[in-house]
Amino acid sequence: MVSDKKNTFPNDFVWGAATASYQIEGAWDEDGKGESIWDRFSHTPGNVDNGDTGDVACDHYHCWRDDVTLMKELGLKAYRFSIAWPRILPNGRGEVNQAGIDFYSQLVDALLDANIEPYVTLYHWDLPQPLQDEGGWPARMIVDAFSEYTDVLSRAFGDRVQNWITLNEPWVSAFVGYRDGRHAPGHTDLSEAVAASHHLLLSHGQAVPIIRSNCLEANVGITLNLTPQEPASPSVADRNLATWIDGYINRWFLDPLVGRGYPHDVVKGFGNAMGSVRPGDLEAIATPIDFLGVNYYTRNIARADDISEKDNAPRRVFRGDEITEMDWEVYPKGIYNLLGRLHFEYAFPSIYITENGAAFRDEIGPDGQVDDPARLSYIKRHLEMIHKAIQIGAPVKGYFAWSLLDNFEWGFGYTKRFGIVYVDYQTQQRIPKSSAKWYQQVINDNAVS
Ligand code: FCB
C-alpha cells in the first residue's frame, strides 16, 4: 500500500461516476417501455416539487452516445448506471421488450469501446407499475418476478458486463416508499415497509446465484445507504435513539447480509410487522457477496425530543455549519468512521463507494463555465478520508461520484443539482463543472493532492 502526501490510491482503484435510469433517461413511454411506479407517482399532482417528472429528464435515452463520449473525455474508468425494469419487461414479467435490451446493449458496447467498465444496478426504484398493482415489494410474488428479471438481464449482458449491483438502497425503497410516502408508490404503512424490506433482501439473495450462473466472472454486490448516527449528548435517551436509528437504517440490512439475521432490538421495535420471514429466507439473504456498495452523503445527529428534564443532558455534538442544498451536513470524517466499522465489524471482502456527492446551487458564469468550488471541496475531502480508510485496511476498491449529470432528484424534481456535469434542461447541453475537470486530474494522477 502506498502512503504519501499526495494521497495516491491503489493501482487498480476504480474511478467512476453514477446515474440511475429514471433520473436521466426520459423517454418514459417510448419503444415499448412500460409504466413504472415513478411514472405514476410523478404524474400524480402534489408528489414532486414544481410538478416535475422524469418524462424527459436528461434525455439520456437519445443522448447516450454523446454522454459516453463525455465520460471518455473525463477519463472515467467506470460508469454505474441502472436498468429500467419496465423497459425490459413492460409488464414486470413475461414478454421481453427487445428494444429495451437493444438500448442497454448498445450502451454497454459503447462503454467497453471507450474503455469504461460498466457497473450495472438492476433496480434503482423504477418498479413496473403492473407489479405494484399486484402488491409491489410488500407482496412475496415480487421475489420470483425479480429473479425472472435478473435472469433476463444476466443472460443478455453477462457476456460483457462483469459488475452487478442487485439493488440500490433497499431502505429507501421500503421505508421512504411504503412508510413515509415521500417516494413511489407513496404508501404510509409500517408493516408494508417492513415486508418490502424483507422481500427486497430476499430478492437480492436469490439474484446473486442467478447472476453467477449466467456470468462466470461476475462481481456481485448490493448498494446500501448507510448513515452513521451520533448521539447529540451522552444521555441515555440520545444514545438509545442513535442505536435505534442505526438499527433500522444500517444494521437492518447489514446484519442479515452477513448471516446474523435481523437485529433483535429492531425486530422488537417493529413488533408484529415481522410476519413475512419464512424458513430458509435468512440463509438466502446471507448468500456471500463479492462486495458491498456504499452510498454515503452525511451523518445524522440523534437528539431525543420527548425526554424528561432528568434524562436530558447538555448537547455535546453539533451539526457543522457547512450544509448542502439538501440540508445535509458536510461531514467527511463520517465516511472514514463508516468504512472502518464496515471493515472491522462486518468484514466485507470488498467495498465500493457507489455514491458520494453534494447538491449546490450552480450557475453558468458569464464565460459559459460552471464553477462549483463547494462540490469540488466536498469530493476532495471525502476522497482524502477514503484514502485514510484504505490505510487502516478497509478494502475500498472504487469510487463513483454522484452524479455524472445533474438530474431528476426524486421528490425534489430538478431543483437539486448533484452533477459534476451541468445540464441545461432547455437545450440538453452538458457543461462539465470545475469539479469534473478537477476529478479528471485526480483520475489521471490516481491521487488526490
Ligand atoms: C441517493 C439515491 C440517488 C440520489 C442521491 C442524491 O439516495 O440513490 O438516486 O438521489 O441519493
PDB file of C-alpha atoms in Angstrom, residues 115-397:
ATOM      1  CA  ASN A 115     -12.568   1.506 -22.030  1.00  0.00           C
ATOM      2  CA  ILE A 116     -15.173   2.352 -19.435  1.00  0.00           C
ATOM      3  CA  GLU A 117     -16.183  -0.562 -17.238  1.00  0.00           C
ATOM      4  CA  PRO A 118     -19.967  -0.868 -16.793  1.00  0.00           C
ATOM      5  CA  TYR A 119     -21.337  -1.324 -13.257  1.00  0.00           C
ATOM      6  CA  VAL A 120     -24.985  -2.241 -13.676  1.00  0.00           C
ATOM      7  CA  THR A 121     -27.604  -1.687 -10.985  1.00  0.00           C
ATOM      8  CA  LEU A 122     -30.600  -3.927 -11.604  1.00  0.00           C
ATOM      9  CA  TYR A 123     -33.032  -1.924  -9.510  1.00  0.00           C
ATOM     10  CA  HIS A 124     -32.872   1.772  -8.722  1.00  0.00           C
ATOM     11  CA  TRP A 125     -36.509   2.327  -7.726  1.00  0.00           C
ATOM     12  CA  ASP A 126     -38.467   2.231 -11.012  1.00  0.00           C
ATOM     13  CA  LEU A 127     -40.640  -0.830 -10.392  1.00  0.00           C
ATOM     14  CA  PRO A 128     -43.026  -1.792 -13.224  1.00  0.00           C
ATOM     15  CA  GLN A 129     -46.449  -0.417 -12.256  1.00  0.00           C
ATOM     16  CA  PRO A 130     -48.206  -3.728 -13.077  1.00  0.00           C
ATOM     17  CA  LEU A 131     -46.149  -5.393 -10.319  1.00  0.00           C
ATOM     18  CA  GLN A 132     -47.143  -2.645  -7.894  1.00  0.00           C
ATOM     19  CA  ASP A 133     -50.752  -3.317  -8.891  1.00  0.00           C
ATOM     20  CA  GLU A 134     -50.204  -6.884  -7.685  1.00  0.00           C
ATOM     21  CA  GLY A 135     -48.940  -5.603  -4.335  1.00  0.00           C
ATOM     22  CA  GLY A 136     -45.394  -4.424  -5.101  1.00  0.00           C
ATOM     23  CA  TRP A 137     -42.466  -5.113  -2.778  1.00  0.00           C
ATOM     24  CA  PRO A 138     -44.678  -5.947   0.231  1.00  0.00           C
ATOM     25  CA  ALA A 139     -46.074  -8.952  -1.709  1.00  0.00           C
ATOM     26  CA  ARG A 140     -43.991 -12.110  -1.842  1.00  0.00           C
ATOM     27  CA  MET A 141     -44.649 -12.689  -5.549  1.00  0.00           C
ATOM     28  CA  ILE A 142     -42.131  -9.906  -6.208  1.00  0.00           C
ATOM     29  CA  VAL A 143     -39.232 -12.201  -5.325  1.00  0.00           C
ATOM     30  CA  ASP A 144     -39.887 -14.533  -8.255  1.00  0.00           C
ATOM     31  CA  ALA A 145     -40.526 -11.589 -10.551  1.00  0.00           C
ATOM     32  CA  PHE A 146     -37.145 -10.123  -9.614  1.00  0.00           C
ATOM     33  CA  SER A 147     -35.469 -13.491 -10.228  1.00  0.00           C
ATOM     34  CA  GLU A 148     -37.004 -13.631 -13.695  1.00  0.00           C
ATOM     35  CA  TYR A 149     -35.868 -10.076 -14.454  1.00  0.00           C
ATOM     36  CA  THR A 150     -32.372 -10.877 -13.147  1.00  0.00           C
ATOM     37  CA  ASP A 151     -32.190 -13.937 -15.358  1.00  0.00           C
ATOM     38  CA  VAL A 152     -33.190 -11.946 -18.461  1.00  0.00           C
ATOM     39  CA  LEU A 153     -30.585  -9.251 -17.758  1.00  0.00           C
ATOM     40  CA  SER A 154     -27.712 -11.500 -16.842  1.00  0.00           C
ATOM     41  CA  ARG A 155     -28.339 -13.684 -19.892  1.00  0.00           C
ATOM     42  CA  ALA A 156     -28.472 -10.635 -22.172  1.00  0.00           C
ATOM     43  CA  PHE A 157     -25.431  -8.824 -20.780  1.00  0.00           C
ATOM     44  CA  GLY A 158     -23.483 -11.420 -18.780  1.00  0.00           C
ATOM     45  CA  ASP A 159     -21.028 -11.908 -21.636  1.00  0.00           C
ATOM     46  CA  ARG A 160     -19.951  -8.253 -21.411  1.00  0.00           C
ATOM     47  CA  VAL A 161     -20.957  -6.915 -18.015  1.00  0.00           C
ATOM     48  CA  GLN A 162     -18.965  -8.225 -15.096  1.00  0.00           C
ATOM     49  CA  ASN A 163     -20.037  -5.922 -12.262  1.00  0.00           C
ATOM     50  CA  TRP A 164     -23.575  -6.217 -10.913  1.00  0.00           C
ATOM     51  CA  ILE A 165     -25.379  -4.363  -8.157  1.00  0.00           C
ATOM     52  CA  THR A 166     -28.672  -6.048  -7.365  1.00  0.00           C
ATOM     53  CA  LEU A 167     -30.417  -3.206  -5.516  1.00  0.00           C
ATOM     54  CA  ASN A 168     -29.857   0.432  -4.803  1.00  0.00           C
ATOM     55  CA  GLU A 169     -30.684   1.481  -1.240  1.00  0.00           C
ATOM     56  CA  PRO A 170     -33.388  -1.005  -0.252  1.00  0.00           C
ATOM     57  CA  TRP A 171     -34.024   1.057   2.917  1.00  0.00           C
ATOM     58  CA  VAL A 172     -35.211   3.946   0.767  1.00  0.00           C
ATOM     59  CA  SER A 173     -37.346   1.687  -1.471  1.00  0.00           C
ATOM     60  CA  ALA A 174     -39.019   0.143   1.546  1.00  0.00           C
ATOM     61  CA  PHE A 175     -39.277   2.879   4.150  1.00  0.00           C
ATOM     62  CA  VAL A 176     -39.433   6.078   2.090  1.00  0.00           C
ATOM     63  CA  GLY A 177     -41.723   4.414  -0.481  1.00  0.00           C
ATOM     64  CA  TYR A 178     -44.060   2.400   1.763  1.00  0.00           C
ATOM     65  CA  ARG A 179     -43.873   4.039   5.198  1.00  0.00           C
ATOM     66  CA  ASP A 180     -43.070   7.752   4.687  1.00  0.00           C
ATOM     67  CA  GLY A 181     -44.892   8.029   1.374  1.00  0.00           C
ATOM     68  CA  ARG A 182     -42.352  10.548   0.055  1.00  0.00           C
ATOM     69  CA  HIS A 183     -41.307   8.217  -2.776  1.00  0.00           C
ATOM     70  CA  ALA A 184     -43.259   5.981  -5.141  1.00  0.00           C
ATOM     71  CA  PRO A 185     -45.606   4.288  -4.569  1.00  0.00           C
ATOM     72  CA  GLY A 186     -46.395   6.808  -1.822  1.00  0.00           C
ATOM     73  CA  HIS A 187     -47.794   4.470   0.822  1.00  0.00           C
ATOM     74  CA  THR A 188     -47.695   5.104   4.569  1.00  0.00           C
ATOM     75  CA  ASP A 189     -47.861   1.732   6.250  1.00  0.00           C
ATOM     76  CA  LEU A 190     -45.111   0.386   8.503  1.00  0.00           C
ATOM     77  CA  SER A 191     -45.979  -3.277   8.048  1.00  0.00           C
ATOM     78  CA  GLU A 192     -45.887  -2.850   4.259  1.00  0.00           C
ATOM     79  CA  ALA A 193     -42.475  -1.216   4.598  1.00  0.00           C
ATOM     80  CA  VAL A 194     -41.088  -3.999   6.763  1.00  0.00           C
ATOM     81  CA  ALA A 195     -42.416  -6.697   4.427  1.00  0.00           C
ATOM     82  CA  ALA A 196     -40.992  -4.738   1.485  1.00  0.00           C
ATOM     83  CA  SER A 197     -37.559  -4.594   3.098  1.00  0.00           C
ATOM     84  CA  HIS A 198     -37.593  -8.352   3.659  1.00  0.00           C
ATOM     85  CA  HIS A 199     -38.656  -9.087   0.077  1.00  0.00           C
ATOM     86  CA  LEU A 200     -36.036  -6.703  -1.259  1.00  0.00           C
ATOM     87  CA  LEU A 201     -33.310  -8.516   0.682  1.00  0.00           C
ATOM     88  CA  LEU A 202     -34.651 -11.904  -0.332  1.00  0.00           C
ATOM     89  CA  SER A 203     -34.831 -10.829  -3.981  1.00  0.00           C
ATOM     90  CA  HIS A 204     -31.211  -9.765  -3.701  1.00  0.00           C
ATOM     91  CA  GLY A 205     -30.182 -13.085  -2.131  1.00  0.00           C
ATOM     92  CA  GLN A 206     -31.909 -15.083  -4.846  1.00  0.00           C
ATOM     93  CA  ALA A 207     -30.489 -12.917  -7.609  1.00  0.00           C
ATOM     94  CA  VAL A 208     -26.848 -13.477  -6.662  1.00  0.00           C
ATOM     95  CA  PRO A 209     -26.592 -17.145  -7.801  1.00  0.00           C
ATOM     96  CA  ILE A 210     -28.646 -16.384 -10.937  1.00  0.00           C
ATOM     97  CA  ILE A 211     -26.174 -13.719 -11.979  1.00  0.00           C
ATOM     98  CA  ARG A 212     -23.256 -16.019 -11.221  1.00  0.00           C
ATOM     99  CA  SER A 213     -24.741 -18.817 -13.304  1.00  0.00           C
ATOM    100  CA  ASN A 214     -25.140 -16.539 -16.334  1.00  0.00           C
ATOM    101  CA  CYS A 215     -21.887 -14.650 -15.902  1.00  0.00           C
ATOM    102  CA  LEU A 216     -18.949 -16.734 -14.808  1.00  0.00           C
ATOM    103  CA  GLU A 217     -16.708 -13.790 -13.979  1.00  0.00           C
ATOM    104  CA  ALA A 218     -19.388 -11.917 -12.085  1.00  0.00           C
ATOM    105  CA  ASN A 219     -18.531  -9.431  -9.373  1.00  0.00           C
ATOM    106  CA  VAL A 220     -21.832  -9.127  -7.476  1.00  0.00           C
ATOM    107  CA  GLY A 221     -22.921  -6.873  -4.647  1.00  0.00           C
ATOM    108  CA  ILE A 222     -25.683  -4.713  -3.235  1.00  0.00           C
ATOM    109  CA  THR A 223     -25.694  -0.986  -2.520  1.00  0.00           C
ATOM    110  CA  LEU A 224     -26.897   0.346   0.832  1.00  0.00           C
ATOM    111  CA  ASN A 225     -27.428   3.892   2.034  1.00  0.00           C
ATOM    112  CA  LEU A 226     -25.520   3.957   5.284  1.00  0.00           C
ATOM    113  CA  THR A 227     -25.830   6.924   7.611  1.00  0.00           C
ATOM    114  CA  PRO A 228     -23.714   6.964  10.761  1.00  0.00           C
ATOM    115  CA  GLN A 229     -25.678   8.030  13.830  1.00  0.00           C
ATOM    116  CA  GLU A 230     -24.144  10.072  16.607  1.00  0.00           C
ATOM    117  CA  PRO A 231     -25.953  10.798  19.870  1.00  0.00           C
ATOM    118  CA  ALA A 232     -26.229  14.537  20.455  1.00  0.00           C
ATOM    119  CA  SER A 233     -25.302  14.009  24.090  1.00  0.00           C
ATOM    120  CA  PRO A 234     -24.154  11.091  26.234  1.00  0.00           C
ATOM    121  CA  SER A 235     -27.640  10.925  27.797  1.00  0.00           C
ATOM    122  CA  VAL A 236     -29.322   7.536  27.795  1.00  0.00           C
ATOM    123  CA  ALA A 237     -32.196   8.934  25.736  1.00  0.00           C
ATOM    124  CA  ASP A 238     -29.935  10.246  22.948  1.00  0.00           C
ATOM    125  CA  ARG A 239     -27.795   7.122  22.937  1.00  0.00           C
ATOM    126  CA  ASN A 240     -30.873   4.900  22.746  1.00  0.00           C
ATOM    127  CA  LEU A 241     -32.232   6.915  19.869  1.00  0.00           C
ATOM    128  CA  ALA A 242     -28.927   6.729  17.970  1.00  0.00           C
ATOM    129  CA  THR A 243     -28.858   2.952  18.483  1.00  0.00           C
ATOM    130  CA  TRP A 244     -32.435   2.612  17.272  1.00  0.00           C
ATOM    131  CA  ILE A 245     -31.922   4.657  14.091  1.00  0.00           C
ATOM    132  CA  ASP A 246     -28.654   2.870  13.391  1.00  0.00           C
ATOM    133  CA  GLY A 247     -30.639  -0.346  13.786  1.00  0.00           C
ATOM    134  CA  TYR A 248     -33.394   0.312  11.365  1.00  0.00           C
ATOM    135  CA  ILE A 249     -31.373   2.129   8.706  1.00  0.00           C
ATOM    136  CA  ASN A 250     -27.975   0.425   8.854  1.00  0.00           C
ATOM    137  CA  ARG A 251     -28.000  -2.848  10.830  1.00  0.00           C
ATOM    138  CA  TRP A 252     -31.409  -3.888   9.434  1.00  0.00           C
ATOM    139  CA  PHE A 253     -29.658  -4.543   6.122  1.00  0.00           C
ATOM    140  CA  LEU A 254     -26.043  -5.160   7.117  1.00  0.00           C
ATOM    141  CA  ASP A 255     -26.702  -7.855   9.710  1.00  0.00           C
ATOM    142  CA  PRO A 256     -28.827 -10.232   7.588  1.00  0.00           C
ATOM    143  CA  LEU A 257     -26.433  -9.813   4.644  1.00  0.00           C
ATOM    144  CA  VAL A 258     -23.585 -11.251   6.702  1.00  0.00           C
ATOM    145  CA  GLY A 259     -25.683 -14.045   8.193  1.00  0.00           C
ATOM    146  CA  ARG A 260     -26.567 -12.506  11.552  1.00  0.00           C
ATOM    147  CA  GLY A 261     -30.288 -12.292  10.885  1.00  0.00           C
ATOM    148  CA  TYR A 262     -32.349  -9.220  11.662  1.00  0.00           C
ATOM    149  CA  PRO A 263     -31.152  -7.225  14.685  1.00  0.00           C
ATOM    150  CA  HIS A 264     -33.231  -8.146  17.750  1.00  0.00           C
ATOM    151  CA  ASP A 265     -33.787  -4.616  19.010  1.00  0.00           C
ATOM    152  CA  VAL A 266     -35.337  -3.595  15.682  1.00  0.00           C
ATOM    153  CA  VAL A 267     -37.399  -6.783  15.362  1.00  0.00           C
ATOM    154  CA  LYS A 268     -38.794  -5.961  18.802  1.00  0.00           C
ATOM    155  CA  GLY A 269     -39.457  -2.385  17.781  1.00  0.00           C
ATOM    156  CA  PHE A 270     -41.311  -3.453  14.628  1.00  0.00           C
ATOM    157  CA  GLY A 271     -43.375  -5.906  16.691  1.00  0.00           C
ATOM    158  CA  ASN A 272     -45.970  -7.767  14.692  1.00  0.00           C
ATOM    159  CA  ALA A 273     -44.872  -6.174  11.419  1.00  0.00           C
ATOM    160  CA  MET A 274     -42.429  -9.106  11.122  1.00  0.00           C
ATOM    161  CA  GLY A 275     -44.744 -11.726   9.592  1.00  0.00           C
ATOM    162  CA  SER A 276     -43.085 -12.180   6.190  1.00  0.00           C
ATOM    163  CA  VAL A 277     -39.962 -14.157   7.137  1.00  0.00           C
ATOM    164  CA  ARG A 278     -40.183 -17.843   6.158  1.00  0.00           C
ATOM    165  CA  PRO A 279     -37.808 -20.750   6.795  1.00  0.00           C
ATOM    166  CA  GLY A 280     -34.791 -20.555   4.501  1.00  0.00           C
ATOM    167  CA  ASP A 281     -35.137 -16.827   3.788  1.00  0.00           C
ATOM    168  CA  LEU A 282     -32.324 -15.723   6.060  1.00  0.00           C
ATOM    169  CA  GLU A 283     -29.937 -18.269   4.546  1.00  0.00           C
ATOM    170  CA  ALA A 284     -30.749 -16.989   1.045  1.00  0.00           C
ATOM    171  CA  ILE A 285     -30.233 -13.365   2.097  1.00  0.00           C
ATOM    172  CA  ALA A 286     -26.827 -14.278   3.531  1.00  0.00           C
ATOM    173  CA  THR A 287     -25.538 -15.683   0.222  1.00  0.00           C
ATOM    174  CA  PRO A 288     -21.947 -14.380   0.199  1.00  0.00           C
ATOM    175  CA  ILE A 289     -21.416 -11.320  -1.995  1.00  0.00           C
ATOM    176  CA  ASP A 290     -18.263 -10.098  -3.675  1.00  0.00           C
ATOM    177  CA  PHE A 291     -18.623  -6.538  -2.483  1.00  0.00           C
ATOM    178  CA  LEU A 292     -20.746  -4.081  -0.567  1.00  0.00           C
ATOM    179  CA  GLY A 293     -21.726  -0.861  -2.339  1.00  0.00           C
ATOM    180  CA  VAL A 294     -21.847   2.112  -0.003  1.00  0.00           C
ATOM    181  CA  ASN A 295     -23.737   5.340  -0.616  1.00  0.00           C
ATOM    182  CA  TYR A 296     -22.547   7.955   1.840  1.00  0.00           C
ATOM    183  CA  TYR A 297     -23.655  11.585   1.959  1.00  0.00           C
ATOM    184  CA  THR A 298     -23.800  12.726   5.577  1.00  0.00           C
ATOM    185  CA  ARG A 299     -24.155  11.702   9.222  1.00  0.00           C
ATOM    186  CA  ASN A 300     -27.153  12.129  11.480  1.00  0.00           C
ATOM    187  CA  ILE A 301     -27.033  13.540  14.976  1.00  0.00           C
ATOM    188  CA  ALA A 302     -29.638  11.758  17.075  1.00  0.00           C
ATOM    189  CA  ARG A 303     -31.398  14.005  19.569  1.00  0.00           C
ATOM    190  CA  ALA A 304     -34.334  12.597  21.547  1.00  0.00           C
ATOM    191  CA  ASP A 305     -37.017  15.261  21.869  1.00  0.00           C
ATOM    192  CA  ASP A 306     -39.633  13.872  24.195  1.00  0.00           C
ATOM    193  CA  ILE A 307     -37.462  13.298  27.183  1.00  0.00           C
ATOM    194  CA  SER A 308     -37.888  14.367  30.742  1.00  0.00           C
ATOM    195  CA  GLU A 309     -35.736  17.082  32.255  1.00  0.00           C
ATOM    196  CA  LYS A 310     -33.922  14.423  34.262  1.00  0.00           C
ATOM    197  CA  ASP A 311     -32.904  12.441  31.170  1.00  0.00           C
ATOM    198  CA  ASN A 312     -31.789  15.481  29.305  1.00  0.00           C
ATOM    199  CA  ALA A 313     -28.124  16.280  29.039  1.00  0.00           C
ATOM    200  CA  PRO A 314     -26.181  19.148  27.531  1.00  0.00           C
ATOM    201  CA  ARG A 315     -25.678  18.585  23.865  1.00  0.00           C
ATOM    202  CA  ARG A 316     -22.104  17.689  23.014  1.00  0.00           C
ATOM    203  CA  VAL A 317     -22.330  17.048  19.290  1.00  0.00           C
ATOM    204  CA  PHE A 318     -23.470  19.848  16.997  1.00  0.00           C
ATOM    205  CA  ARG A 319     -24.022  19.957  13.302  1.00  0.00           C
ATOM    206  CA  GLY A 320     -21.222  21.699  11.429  1.00  0.00           C
ATOM    207  CA  ASP A 321     -22.153  24.869   9.601  1.00  0.00           C
ATOM    208  CA  GLU A 322     -21.328  23.604   6.139  1.00  0.00           C
ATOM    209  CA  ILE A 323     -24.649  22.422   4.731  1.00  0.00           C
ATOM    210  CA  THR A 324     -25.600  21.362   1.193  1.00  0.00           C
ATOM    211  CA  GLU A 325     -28.725  22.293  -0.769  1.00  0.00           C
ATOM    212  CA  MET A 326     -30.312  19.088   0.566  1.00  0.00           C
ATOM    213  CA  ASP A 327     -29.825  20.472   4.080  1.00  0.00           C
ATOM    214  CA  TRP A 328     -27.292  17.704   4.676  1.00  0.00           C
ATOM    215  CA  GLU A 329     -24.247  18.425   6.814  1.00  0.00           C
ATOM    216  CA  VAL A 330     -20.902  18.098   5.070  1.00  0.00           C
ATOM    217  CA  TYR A 331     -19.136  15.565   7.288  1.00  0.00           C
ATOM    218  CA  PRO A 332     -16.225  13.803   5.554  1.00  0.00           C
ATOM    219  CA  LYS A 333     -14.994  12.138   8.752  1.00  0.00           C
ATOM    220  CA  GLY A 334     -18.218  10.100   8.707  1.00  0.00           C
ATOM    221  CA  ILE A 335     -17.122   8.127   5.660  1.00  0.00           C
ATOM    222  CA  TYR A 336     -13.860   7.207   7.389  1.00  0.00           C
ATOM    223  CA  ASN A 337     -15.670   6.043  10.523  1.00  0.00           C
ATOM    224  CA  LEU A 338     -18.193   4.127   8.453  1.00  0.00           C
ATOM    225  CA  LEU A 339     -15.576   2.351   6.346  1.00  0.00           C
ATOM    226  CA  GLY A 340     -13.667   1.397   9.476  1.00  0.00           C
ATOM    227  CA  ARG A 341     -16.819  -0.037  11.010  1.00  0.00           C
ATOM    228  CA  LEU A 342     -17.748  -1.971   7.880  1.00  0.00           C
ATOM    229  CA  HIS A 343     -14.292  -3.453   7.710  1.00  0.00           C
ATOM    230  CA  PHE A 344     -13.756  -4.328  11.350  1.00  0.00           C
ATOM    231  CA  GLU A 345     -17.340  -5.223  12.330  1.00  0.00           C
ATOM    232  CA  TYR A 346     -18.620  -6.801   9.125  1.00  0.00           C
ATOM    233  CA  ALA A 347     -15.519  -7.803   7.119  1.00  0.00           C
ATOM    234  CA  PHE A 348     -16.963  -7.411   3.620  1.00  0.00           C
ATOM    235  CA  PRO A 349     -14.401  -8.726   1.131  1.00  0.00           C
ATOM    236  CA  SER A 350     -14.529  -5.540  -0.950  1.00  0.00           C
ATOM    237  CA  ILE A 351     -16.260  -2.194  -0.754  1.00  0.00           C
ATOM    238  CA  TYR A 352     -17.082   0.310  -3.469  1.00  0.00           C
ATOM    239  CA  ILE A 353     -18.312   3.790  -2.728  1.00  0.00           C
ATOM    240  CA  THR A 354     -21.169   3.617  -5.223  1.00  0.00           C
ATOM    241  CA  GLU A 355     -22.415   7.150  -4.475  1.00  0.00           C
ATOM    242  CA  ASN A 356     -20.987  10.228  -2.825  1.00  0.00           C
ATOM    243  CA  GLY A 357     -21.506  13.846  -3.752  1.00  0.00           C
ATOM    244  CA  ALA A 358     -23.396  17.012  -2.994  1.00  0.00           C
ATOM    245  CA  ALA A 359     -26.092  19.337  -4.298  1.00  0.00           C
ATOM    246  CA  PHE A 360     -25.207  23.005  -4.503  1.00  0.00           C
ATOM    247  CA  ARG A 361     -26.766  25.883  -6.377  1.00  0.00           C
ATOM    248  CA  ASP A 362     -24.804  26.003  -9.621  1.00  0.00           C
ATOM    249  CA  GLU A 363     -24.970  28.706 -12.215  1.00  0.00           C
ATOM    250  CA  ILE A 364     -23.476  29.233 -15.617  1.00  0.00           C
ATOM    251  CA  GLY A 365     -20.996  32.097 -15.370  1.00  0.00           C
ATOM    252  CA  PRO A 366     -20.567  34.937 -17.892  1.00  0.00           C
ATOM    253  CA  ASP A 367     -17.793  32.875 -19.508  1.00  0.00           C
ATOM    254  CA  GLY A 368     -20.186  29.982 -20.070  1.00  0.00           C
ATOM    255  CA  GLN A 369     -18.438  27.875 -17.413  1.00  0.00           C
ATOM    256  CA  VAL A 370     -19.841  26.429 -14.195  1.00  0.00           C
ATOM    257  CA  ASP A 371     -17.584  26.926 -11.209  1.00  0.00           C
ATOM    258  CA  ASP A 372     -18.518  24.704  -8.238  1.00  0.00           C
ATOM    259  CA  PRO A 373     -15.776  25.007  -5.599  1.00  0.00           C
ATOM    260  CA  ALA A 374     -18.019  23.710  -2.804  1.00  0.00           C
ATOM    261  CA  ARG A 375     -18.683  20.421  -4.613  1.00  0.00           C
ATOM    262  CA  LEU A 376     -15.029  20.063  -5.562  1.00  0.00           C
ATOM    263  CA  SER A 377     -14.040  20.544  -1.945  1.00  0.00           C
ATOM    264  CA  TYR A 378     -16.728  18.084  -0.769  1.00  0.00           C
ATOM    265  CA  ILE A 379     -15.465  15.350  -3.073  1.00  0.00           C
ATOM    266  CA  LYS A 380     -11.835  16.104  -2.326  1.00  0.00           C
ATOM    267  CA  ARG A 381     -12.257  15.840   1.444  1.00  0.00           C
ATOM    268  CA  HIS A 382     -14.267  12.639   1.159  1.00  0.00           C
ATOM    269  CA  LEU A 383     -11.617  11.112  -1.087  1.00  0.00           C
ATOM    270  CA  GLU A 384      -8.948  12.036   1.465  1.00  0.00           C
ATOM    271  CA  MET A 385     -10.946  10.227   4.139  1.00  0.00           C
ATOM    272  CA  ILE A 386     -11.424   7.191   1.904  1.00  0.00           C
ATOM    273  CA  HIS A 387      -7.696   7.164   1.314  1.00  0.00           C
ATOM    274  CA  LYS A 388      -7.177   7.200   5.075  1.00  0.00           C
ATOM    275  CA  ALA A 389      -9.628   4.314   5.490  1.00  0.00           C
ATOM    276  CA  ILE A 390      -7.665   2.295   2.941  1.00  0.00           C
ATOM    277  CA  GLN A 391      -4.545   2.880   5.045  1.00  0.00           C
ATOM    278  CA  ILE A 392      -6.216   1.164   8.019  1.00  0.00           C
ATOM    279  CA  GLY A 393      -7.162  -1.812   5.892  1.00  0.00           C
ATOM    280  CA  ALA A 394     -10.656  -1.054   4.564  1.00  0.00           C
ATOM    281  CA  PRO A 395     -10.818  -2.876   1.204  1.00  0.00           C
ATOM    282  CA  VAL A 396     -12.192   0.053  -0.817  1.00  0.00           C
ATOM    283  CA  LYS A 397     -11.836  -0.783  -4.500  1.00  0.00           C
TER     284      LYS A 397
END
